[in-house]
PDB file of C-alpha atoms in Angstrom:
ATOM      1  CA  UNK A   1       3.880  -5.548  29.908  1.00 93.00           C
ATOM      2  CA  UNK A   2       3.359  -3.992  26.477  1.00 97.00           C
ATOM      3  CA  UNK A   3       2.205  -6.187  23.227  1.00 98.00           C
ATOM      4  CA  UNK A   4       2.465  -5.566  19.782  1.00 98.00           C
ATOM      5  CA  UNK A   5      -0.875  -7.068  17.801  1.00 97.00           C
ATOM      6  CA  UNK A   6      -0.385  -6.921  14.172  1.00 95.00           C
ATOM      7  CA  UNK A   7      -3.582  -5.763  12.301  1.00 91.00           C
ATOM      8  CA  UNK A   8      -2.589  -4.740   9.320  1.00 76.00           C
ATOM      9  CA  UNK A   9      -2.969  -7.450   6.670  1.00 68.00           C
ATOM     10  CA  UNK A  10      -5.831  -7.517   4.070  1.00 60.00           C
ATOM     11  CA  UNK A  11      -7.092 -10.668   5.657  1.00 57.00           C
ATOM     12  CA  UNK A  12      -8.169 -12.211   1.898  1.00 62.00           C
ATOM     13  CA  UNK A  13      -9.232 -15.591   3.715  1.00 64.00           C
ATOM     14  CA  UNK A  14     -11.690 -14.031   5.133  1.00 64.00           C
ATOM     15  CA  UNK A  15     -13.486 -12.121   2.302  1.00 60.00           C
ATOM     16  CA  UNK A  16     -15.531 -11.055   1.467  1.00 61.00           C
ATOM     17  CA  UNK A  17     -16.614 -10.051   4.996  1.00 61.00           C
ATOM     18  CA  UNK A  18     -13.170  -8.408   4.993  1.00 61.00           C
ATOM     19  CA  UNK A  19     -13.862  -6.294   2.107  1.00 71.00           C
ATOM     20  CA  UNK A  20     -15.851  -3.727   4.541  1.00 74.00           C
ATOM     21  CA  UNK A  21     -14.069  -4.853   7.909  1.00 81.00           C
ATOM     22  CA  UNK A  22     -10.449  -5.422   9.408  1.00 87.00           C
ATOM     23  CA  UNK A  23     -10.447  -9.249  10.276  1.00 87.00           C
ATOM     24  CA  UNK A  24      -9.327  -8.050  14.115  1.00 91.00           C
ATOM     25  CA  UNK A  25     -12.971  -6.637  14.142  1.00 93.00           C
ATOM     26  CA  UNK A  26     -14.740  -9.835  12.762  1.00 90.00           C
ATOM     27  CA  UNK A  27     -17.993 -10.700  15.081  1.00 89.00           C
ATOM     28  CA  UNK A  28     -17.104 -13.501  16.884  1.00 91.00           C
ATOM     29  CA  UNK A  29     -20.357 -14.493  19.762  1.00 86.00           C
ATOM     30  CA  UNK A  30     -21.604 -11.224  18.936  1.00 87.00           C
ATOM     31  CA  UNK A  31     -18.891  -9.116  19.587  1.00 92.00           C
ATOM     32  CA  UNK A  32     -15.987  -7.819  17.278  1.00 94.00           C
ATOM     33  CA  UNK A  33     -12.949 -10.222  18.089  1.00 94.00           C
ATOM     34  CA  UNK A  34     -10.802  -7.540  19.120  1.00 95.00           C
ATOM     35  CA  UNK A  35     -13.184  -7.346  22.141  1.00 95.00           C
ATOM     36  CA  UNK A  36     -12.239 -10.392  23.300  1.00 94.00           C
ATOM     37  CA  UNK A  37      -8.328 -10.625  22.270  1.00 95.00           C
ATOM     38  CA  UNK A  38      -7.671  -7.167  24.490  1.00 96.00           C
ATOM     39  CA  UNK A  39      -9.692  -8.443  27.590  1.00 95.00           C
ATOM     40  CA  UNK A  40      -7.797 -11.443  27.732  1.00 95.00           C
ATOM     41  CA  UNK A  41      -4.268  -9.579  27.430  1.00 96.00           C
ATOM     42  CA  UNK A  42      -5.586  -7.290  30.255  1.00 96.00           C
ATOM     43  CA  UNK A  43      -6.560 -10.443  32.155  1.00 95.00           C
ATOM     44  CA  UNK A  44      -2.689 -11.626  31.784  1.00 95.00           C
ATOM     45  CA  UNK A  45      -1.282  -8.307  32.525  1.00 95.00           C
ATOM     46  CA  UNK A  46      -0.703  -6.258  29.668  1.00 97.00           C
ATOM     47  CA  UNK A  47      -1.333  -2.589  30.481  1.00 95.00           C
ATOM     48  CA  UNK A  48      -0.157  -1.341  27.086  1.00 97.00           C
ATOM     49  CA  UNK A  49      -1.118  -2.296  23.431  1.00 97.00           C
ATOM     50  CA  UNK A  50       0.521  -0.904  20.225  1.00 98.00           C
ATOM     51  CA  UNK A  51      -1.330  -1.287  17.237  1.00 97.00           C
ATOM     52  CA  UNK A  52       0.099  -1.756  14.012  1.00 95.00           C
ATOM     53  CA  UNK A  53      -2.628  -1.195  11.647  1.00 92.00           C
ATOM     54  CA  UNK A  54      -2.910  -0.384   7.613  1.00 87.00           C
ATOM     55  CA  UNK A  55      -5.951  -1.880   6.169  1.00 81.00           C
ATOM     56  CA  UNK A  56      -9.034  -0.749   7.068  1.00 85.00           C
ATOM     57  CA  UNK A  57      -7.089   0.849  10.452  1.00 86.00           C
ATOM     58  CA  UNK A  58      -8.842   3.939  11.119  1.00 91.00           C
ATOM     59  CA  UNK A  59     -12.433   1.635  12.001  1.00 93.00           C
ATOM     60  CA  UNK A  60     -10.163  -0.386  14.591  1.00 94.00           C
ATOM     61  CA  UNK A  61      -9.164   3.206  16.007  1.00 95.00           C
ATOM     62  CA  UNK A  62     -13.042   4.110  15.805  1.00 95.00           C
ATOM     63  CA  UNK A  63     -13.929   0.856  17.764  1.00 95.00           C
ATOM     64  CA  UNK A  64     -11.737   1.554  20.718  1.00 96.00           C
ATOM     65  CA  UNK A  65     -12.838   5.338  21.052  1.00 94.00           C
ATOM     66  CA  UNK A  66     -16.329   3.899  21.130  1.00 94.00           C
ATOM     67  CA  UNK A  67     -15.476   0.827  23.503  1.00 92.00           C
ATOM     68  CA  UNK A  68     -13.990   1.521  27.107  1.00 93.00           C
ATOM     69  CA  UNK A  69     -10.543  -0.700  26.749  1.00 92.00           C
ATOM     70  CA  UNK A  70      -9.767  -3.239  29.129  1.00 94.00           C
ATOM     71  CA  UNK A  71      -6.016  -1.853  29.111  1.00 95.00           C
ATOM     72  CA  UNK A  72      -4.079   1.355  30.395  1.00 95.00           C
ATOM     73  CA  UNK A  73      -2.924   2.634  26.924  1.00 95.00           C
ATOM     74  CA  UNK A  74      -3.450   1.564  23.064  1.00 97.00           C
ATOM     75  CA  UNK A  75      -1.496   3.654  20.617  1.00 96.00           C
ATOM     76  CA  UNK A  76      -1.672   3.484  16.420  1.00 97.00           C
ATOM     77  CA  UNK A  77       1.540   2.557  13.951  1.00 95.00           C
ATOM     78  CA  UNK A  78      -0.371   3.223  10.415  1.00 92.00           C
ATOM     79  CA  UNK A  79       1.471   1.519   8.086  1.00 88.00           C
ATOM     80  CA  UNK A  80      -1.826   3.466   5.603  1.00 83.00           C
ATOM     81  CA  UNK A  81      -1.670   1.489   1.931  1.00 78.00           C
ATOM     82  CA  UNK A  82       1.838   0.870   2.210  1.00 82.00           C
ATOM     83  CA  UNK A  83       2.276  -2.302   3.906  1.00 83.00           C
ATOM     84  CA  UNK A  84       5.916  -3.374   5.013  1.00 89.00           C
ATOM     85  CA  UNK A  85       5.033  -6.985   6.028  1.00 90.00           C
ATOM     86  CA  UNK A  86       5.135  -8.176   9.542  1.00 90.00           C
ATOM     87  CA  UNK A  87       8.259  -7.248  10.355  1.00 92.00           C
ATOM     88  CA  UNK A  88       8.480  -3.549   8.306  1.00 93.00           C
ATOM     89  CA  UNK A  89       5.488  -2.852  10.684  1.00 93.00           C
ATOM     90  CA  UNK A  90       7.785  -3.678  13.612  1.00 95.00           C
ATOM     91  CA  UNK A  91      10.419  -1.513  11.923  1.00 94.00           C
ATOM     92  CA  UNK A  92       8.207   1.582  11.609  1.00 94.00           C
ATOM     93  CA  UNK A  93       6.785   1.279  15.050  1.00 95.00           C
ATOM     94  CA  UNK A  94      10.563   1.229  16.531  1.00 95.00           C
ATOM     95  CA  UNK A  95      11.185   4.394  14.391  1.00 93.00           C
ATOM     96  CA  UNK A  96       8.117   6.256  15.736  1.00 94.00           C
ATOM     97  CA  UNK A  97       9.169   5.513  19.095  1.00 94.00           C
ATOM     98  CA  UNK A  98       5.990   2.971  19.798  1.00 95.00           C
ATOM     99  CA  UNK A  99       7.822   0.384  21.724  1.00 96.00           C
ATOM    100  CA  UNK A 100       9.575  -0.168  24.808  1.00 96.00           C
ATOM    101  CA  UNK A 101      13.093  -1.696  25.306  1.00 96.00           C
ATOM    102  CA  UNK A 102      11.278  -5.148  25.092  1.00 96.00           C
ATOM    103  CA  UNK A 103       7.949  -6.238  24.208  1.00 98.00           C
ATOM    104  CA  UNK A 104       5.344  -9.062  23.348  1.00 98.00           C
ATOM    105  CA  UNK A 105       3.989  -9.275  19.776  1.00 97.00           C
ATOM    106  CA  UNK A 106       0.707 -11.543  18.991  1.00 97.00           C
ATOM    107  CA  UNK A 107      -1.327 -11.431  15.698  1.00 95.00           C
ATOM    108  CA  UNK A 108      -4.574  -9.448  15.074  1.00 93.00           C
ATOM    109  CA  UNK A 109      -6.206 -12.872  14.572  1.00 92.00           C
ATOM    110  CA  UNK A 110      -5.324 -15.046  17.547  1.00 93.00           C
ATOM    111  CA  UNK A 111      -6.672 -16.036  20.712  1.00 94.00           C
ATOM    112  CA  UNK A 112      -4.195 -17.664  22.633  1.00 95.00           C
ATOM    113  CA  UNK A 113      -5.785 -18.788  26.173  1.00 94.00           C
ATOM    114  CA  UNK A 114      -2.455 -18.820  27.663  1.00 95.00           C
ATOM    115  CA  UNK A 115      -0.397 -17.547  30.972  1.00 95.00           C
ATOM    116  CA  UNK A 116       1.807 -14.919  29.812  1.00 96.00           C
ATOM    117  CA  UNK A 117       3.309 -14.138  33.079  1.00 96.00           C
ATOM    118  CA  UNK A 118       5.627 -17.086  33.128  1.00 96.00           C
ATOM    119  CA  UNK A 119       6.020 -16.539  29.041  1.00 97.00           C
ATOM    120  CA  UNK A 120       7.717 -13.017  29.746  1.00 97.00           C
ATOM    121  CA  UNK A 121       9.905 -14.390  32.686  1.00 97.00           C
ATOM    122  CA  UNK A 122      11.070 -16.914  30.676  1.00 96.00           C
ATOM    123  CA  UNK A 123      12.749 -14.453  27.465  1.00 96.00           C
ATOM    124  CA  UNK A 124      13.787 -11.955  30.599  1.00 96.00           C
ATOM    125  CA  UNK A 125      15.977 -14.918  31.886  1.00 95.00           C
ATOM    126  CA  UNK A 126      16.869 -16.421  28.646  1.00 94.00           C
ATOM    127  CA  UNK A 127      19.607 -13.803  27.313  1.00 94.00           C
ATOM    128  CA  UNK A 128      18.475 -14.143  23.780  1.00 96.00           C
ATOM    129  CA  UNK A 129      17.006 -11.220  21.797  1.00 97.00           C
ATOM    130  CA  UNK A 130      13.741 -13.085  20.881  1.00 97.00           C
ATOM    131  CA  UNK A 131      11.662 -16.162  22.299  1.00 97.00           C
ATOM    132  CA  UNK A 132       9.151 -17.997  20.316  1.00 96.00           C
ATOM    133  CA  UNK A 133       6.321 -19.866  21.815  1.00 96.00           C
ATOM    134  CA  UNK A 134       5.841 -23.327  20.383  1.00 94.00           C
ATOM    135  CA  UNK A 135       3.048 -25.800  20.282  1.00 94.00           C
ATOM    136  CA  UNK A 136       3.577 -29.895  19.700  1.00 90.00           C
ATOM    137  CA  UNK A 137       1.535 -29.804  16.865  1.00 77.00           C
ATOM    138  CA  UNK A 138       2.392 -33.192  14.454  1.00 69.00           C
ATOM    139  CA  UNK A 139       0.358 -31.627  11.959  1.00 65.00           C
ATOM    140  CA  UNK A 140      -2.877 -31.421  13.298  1.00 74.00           C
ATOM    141  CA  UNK A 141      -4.084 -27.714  13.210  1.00 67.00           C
ATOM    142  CA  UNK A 142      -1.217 -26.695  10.420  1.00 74.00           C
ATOM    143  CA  UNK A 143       2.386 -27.652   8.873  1.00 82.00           C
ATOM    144  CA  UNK A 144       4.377 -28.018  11.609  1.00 86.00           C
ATOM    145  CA  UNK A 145       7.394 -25.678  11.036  1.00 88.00           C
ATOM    146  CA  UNK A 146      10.248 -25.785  14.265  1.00 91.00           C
ATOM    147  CA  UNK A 147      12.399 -28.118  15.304  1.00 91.00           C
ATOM    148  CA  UNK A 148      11.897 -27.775  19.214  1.00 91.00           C
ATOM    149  CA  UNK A 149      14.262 -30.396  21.417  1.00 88.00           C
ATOM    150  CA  UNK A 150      15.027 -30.858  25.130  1.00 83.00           C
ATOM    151  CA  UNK A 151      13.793 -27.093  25.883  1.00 83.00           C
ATOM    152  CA  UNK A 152      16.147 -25.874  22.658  1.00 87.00           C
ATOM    153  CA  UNK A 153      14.871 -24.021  19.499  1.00 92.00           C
ATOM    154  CA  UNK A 154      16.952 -25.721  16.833  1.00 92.00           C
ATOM    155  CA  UNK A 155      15.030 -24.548  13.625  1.00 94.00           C
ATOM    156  CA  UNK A 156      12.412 -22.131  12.846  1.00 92.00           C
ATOM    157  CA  UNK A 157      11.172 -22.637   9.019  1.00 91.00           C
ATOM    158  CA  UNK A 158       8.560 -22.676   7.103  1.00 83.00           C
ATOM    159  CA  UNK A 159      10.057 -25.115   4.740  1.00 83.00           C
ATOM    160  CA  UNK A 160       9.026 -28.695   5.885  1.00 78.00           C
ATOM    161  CA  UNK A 161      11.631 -31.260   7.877  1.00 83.00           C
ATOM    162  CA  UNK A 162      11.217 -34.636   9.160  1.00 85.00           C
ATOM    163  CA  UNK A 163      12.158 -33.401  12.163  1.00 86.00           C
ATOM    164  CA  UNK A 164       9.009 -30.852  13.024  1.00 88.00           C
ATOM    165  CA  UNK A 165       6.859 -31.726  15.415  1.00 88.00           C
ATOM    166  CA  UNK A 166       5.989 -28.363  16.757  1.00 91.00           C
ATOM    167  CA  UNK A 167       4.169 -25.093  15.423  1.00 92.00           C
ATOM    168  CA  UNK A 168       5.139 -21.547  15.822  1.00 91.00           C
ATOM    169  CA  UNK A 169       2.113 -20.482  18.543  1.00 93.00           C
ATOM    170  CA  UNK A 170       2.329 -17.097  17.600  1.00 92.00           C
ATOM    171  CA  UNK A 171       3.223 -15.476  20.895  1.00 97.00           C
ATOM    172  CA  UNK A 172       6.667 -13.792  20.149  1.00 97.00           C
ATOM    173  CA  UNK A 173       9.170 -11.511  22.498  1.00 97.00           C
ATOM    174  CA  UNK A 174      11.669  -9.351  21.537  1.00 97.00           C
ATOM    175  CA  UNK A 175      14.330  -6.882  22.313  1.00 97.00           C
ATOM    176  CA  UNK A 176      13.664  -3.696  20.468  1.00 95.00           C
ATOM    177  CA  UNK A 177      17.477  -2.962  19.145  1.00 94.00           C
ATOM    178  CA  UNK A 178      16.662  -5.921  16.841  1.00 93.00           C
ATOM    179  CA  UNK A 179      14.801  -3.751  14.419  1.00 92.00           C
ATOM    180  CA  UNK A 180      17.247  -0.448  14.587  1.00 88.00           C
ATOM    181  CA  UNK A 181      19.032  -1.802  11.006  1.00 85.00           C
ATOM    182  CA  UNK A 182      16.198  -3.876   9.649  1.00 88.00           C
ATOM    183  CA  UNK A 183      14.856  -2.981   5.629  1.00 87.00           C
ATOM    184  CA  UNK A 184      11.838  -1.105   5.582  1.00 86.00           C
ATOM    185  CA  UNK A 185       9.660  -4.032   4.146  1.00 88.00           C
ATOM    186  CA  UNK A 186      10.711  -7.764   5.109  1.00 90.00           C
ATOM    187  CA  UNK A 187       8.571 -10.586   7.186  1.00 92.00           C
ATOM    188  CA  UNK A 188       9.108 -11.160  10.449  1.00 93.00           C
ATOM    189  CA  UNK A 189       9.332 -15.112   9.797  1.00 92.00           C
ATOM    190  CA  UNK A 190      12.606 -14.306   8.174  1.00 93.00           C
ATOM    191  CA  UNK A 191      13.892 -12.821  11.599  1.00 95.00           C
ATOM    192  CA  UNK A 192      12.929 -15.566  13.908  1.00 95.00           C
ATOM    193  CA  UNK A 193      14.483 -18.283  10.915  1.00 95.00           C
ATOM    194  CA  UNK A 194      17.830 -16.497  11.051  1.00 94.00           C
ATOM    195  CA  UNK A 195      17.367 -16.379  14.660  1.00 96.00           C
ATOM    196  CA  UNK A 196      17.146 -20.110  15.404  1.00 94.00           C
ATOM    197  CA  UNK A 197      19.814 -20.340  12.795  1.00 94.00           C
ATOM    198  CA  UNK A 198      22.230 -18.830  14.966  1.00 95.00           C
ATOM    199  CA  UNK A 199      20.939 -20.057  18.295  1.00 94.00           C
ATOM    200  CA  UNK A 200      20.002 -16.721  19.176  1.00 96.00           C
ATOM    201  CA  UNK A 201      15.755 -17.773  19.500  1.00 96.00           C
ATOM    202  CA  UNK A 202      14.699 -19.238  23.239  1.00 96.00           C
ATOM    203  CA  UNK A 203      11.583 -21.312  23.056  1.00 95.00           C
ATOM    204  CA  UNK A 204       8.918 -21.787  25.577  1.00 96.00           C
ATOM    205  CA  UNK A 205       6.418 -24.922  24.883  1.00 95.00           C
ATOM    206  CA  UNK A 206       2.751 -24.134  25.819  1.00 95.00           C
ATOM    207  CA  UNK A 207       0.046 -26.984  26.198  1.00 91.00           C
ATOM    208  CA  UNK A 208      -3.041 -25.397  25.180  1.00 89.00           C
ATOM    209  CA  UNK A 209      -4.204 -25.206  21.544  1.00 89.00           C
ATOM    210  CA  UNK A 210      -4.442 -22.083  19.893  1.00 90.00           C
ATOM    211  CA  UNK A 211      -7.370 -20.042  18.308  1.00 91.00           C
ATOM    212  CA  UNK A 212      -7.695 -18.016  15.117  1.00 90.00           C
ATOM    213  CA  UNK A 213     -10.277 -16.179  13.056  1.00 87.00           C
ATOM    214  CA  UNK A 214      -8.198 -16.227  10.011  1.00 83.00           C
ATOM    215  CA  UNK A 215     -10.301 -18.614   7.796  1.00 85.00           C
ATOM    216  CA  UNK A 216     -14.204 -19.933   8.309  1.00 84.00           C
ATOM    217  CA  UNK A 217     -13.209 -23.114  10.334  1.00 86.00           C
ATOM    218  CA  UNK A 218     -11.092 -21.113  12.484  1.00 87.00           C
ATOM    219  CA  UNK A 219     -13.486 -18.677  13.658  1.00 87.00           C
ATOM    220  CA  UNK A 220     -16.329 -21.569  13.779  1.00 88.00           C
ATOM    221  CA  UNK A 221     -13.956 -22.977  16.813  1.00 90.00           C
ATOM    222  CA  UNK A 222     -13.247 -20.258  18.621  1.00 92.00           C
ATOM    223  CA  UNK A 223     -17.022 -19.541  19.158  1.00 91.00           C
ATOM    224  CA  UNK A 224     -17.515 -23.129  20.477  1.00 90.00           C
ATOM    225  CA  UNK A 225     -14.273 -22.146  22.447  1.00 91.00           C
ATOM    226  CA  UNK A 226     -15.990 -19.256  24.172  1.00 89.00           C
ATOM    227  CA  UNK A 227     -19.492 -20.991  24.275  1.00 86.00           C
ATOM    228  CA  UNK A 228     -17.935 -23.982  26.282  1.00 82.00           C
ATOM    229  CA  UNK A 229     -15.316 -22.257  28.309  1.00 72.00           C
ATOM    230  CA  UNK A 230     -17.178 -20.044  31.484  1.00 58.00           C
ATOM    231  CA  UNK A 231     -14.217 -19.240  33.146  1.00 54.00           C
ATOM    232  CA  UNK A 232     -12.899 -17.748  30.332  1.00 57.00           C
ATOM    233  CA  UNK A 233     -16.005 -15.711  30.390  1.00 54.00           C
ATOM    234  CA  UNK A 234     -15.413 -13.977  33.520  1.00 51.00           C
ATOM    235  CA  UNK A 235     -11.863 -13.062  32.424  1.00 56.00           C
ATOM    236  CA  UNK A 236     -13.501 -11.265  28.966  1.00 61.00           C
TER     237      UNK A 236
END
């Protein structure tokens, strides 16, 4: 399986500690996060990891030429100072020939403690161009923003509705062709809501809460995460 992690934001959350450092790289337990994000694809069978990186990219490069990686290949999409939000990076990296017909895409600052096997088997059956992974969420780690019934994406937004109860997990798959006629800078949120407009967006529910380094509290929980979790040790 190949993945897509998107590291190229300026991670302002997080500063100032993200003044000198790309938020993927962030010491989590005494290790950068990345550490941990790419052992646990590797542990759920991802051989090969694009990058997209801008900010701050070329010390994520310099971390994995100075760390053995858990995973058969990483390549680089440098979006450099011009960023193209998350989908423009998607855009570029189809252009430079980065990605495969289909392919995974998670965030630089996640830790999702997931199976992906039965993730990917799920959008290869579904006939639909992109699957989103969805949490029932009612609010309590962030706005919930889909509309997720009897196994169906209905809505994808980030405007609120009544009728969201579930949270976009940030586990994504897609079919490359999506991105051949894309503009060079748009978000990829804008996608996935035109998407579940037109039925087009499978959804897979997942049980398990996720994990981000985005902002202070985030991180804070992810270390008690690892701290408390020893069978997720052996698999990082």
């Amino acid at each position: 399986m190949q993945c897509v992690i998107l590291a190229g934001g300026l991670g302002t959350r997080m500063r100032p500690l993200t003044d000198t450092c790309p938020k993927t790289l962030l010491p989590v337990s005494g290790r950068p996060f990345a550490y941990y994000q790419l052992h646990w694809l590797a542990s759920q069978g991802v051989d090969d990891v694009v990058y997209c990186i801008g900010h701050q990219g070329r010390m994520i490069r310099d971390y994995w030429l100075s760390e053995p990686p858990p995973v058969h290949s990483i390549r680089y999409v440098d979006e450099g100072e011009k960023l193209r939000g998350t989908g423009g990076a998607l855009g570029l990296a189809s252009c430079e020939g980065a990605l495969d017909e289909s392919f995974l895409v998670i965030y630089g600052d996640s830790f999702l403690p997931v199976e992906f096997h039965p993730i990917w088997r799920a959008f290869q059956a579904s006939g639909m161009p992109a699957l989103m992974t969805v949490l029932c969420n009612q609010g309590r780690w962030d706005h919930s923003n889909v509309v997720y019934e009897d196994g169906r994406m209905i809505l994808y937004d980030k405007q609120a509705d009544p009728r969201m109860q579930h949270i976009d997990y940030g586990l994504s798959a897609f079919c490359r062709d999506l991105f051949d006629h894309m503009p060079e800078v748009f978000d990829l949120a804008k996608l996935l809501h035109d998407l579940s407009l037109q039925g087009r967006l499978a959804g897979f529910e997942v049980k398990q809460r996720f994990y981000e380094i985005g902002s202070p509290a985030g991180l804070h929980d992810l270390e008690q995460y690892l701290e408390t979790s020893p069978g997720l040790q052996k698999a990082v």
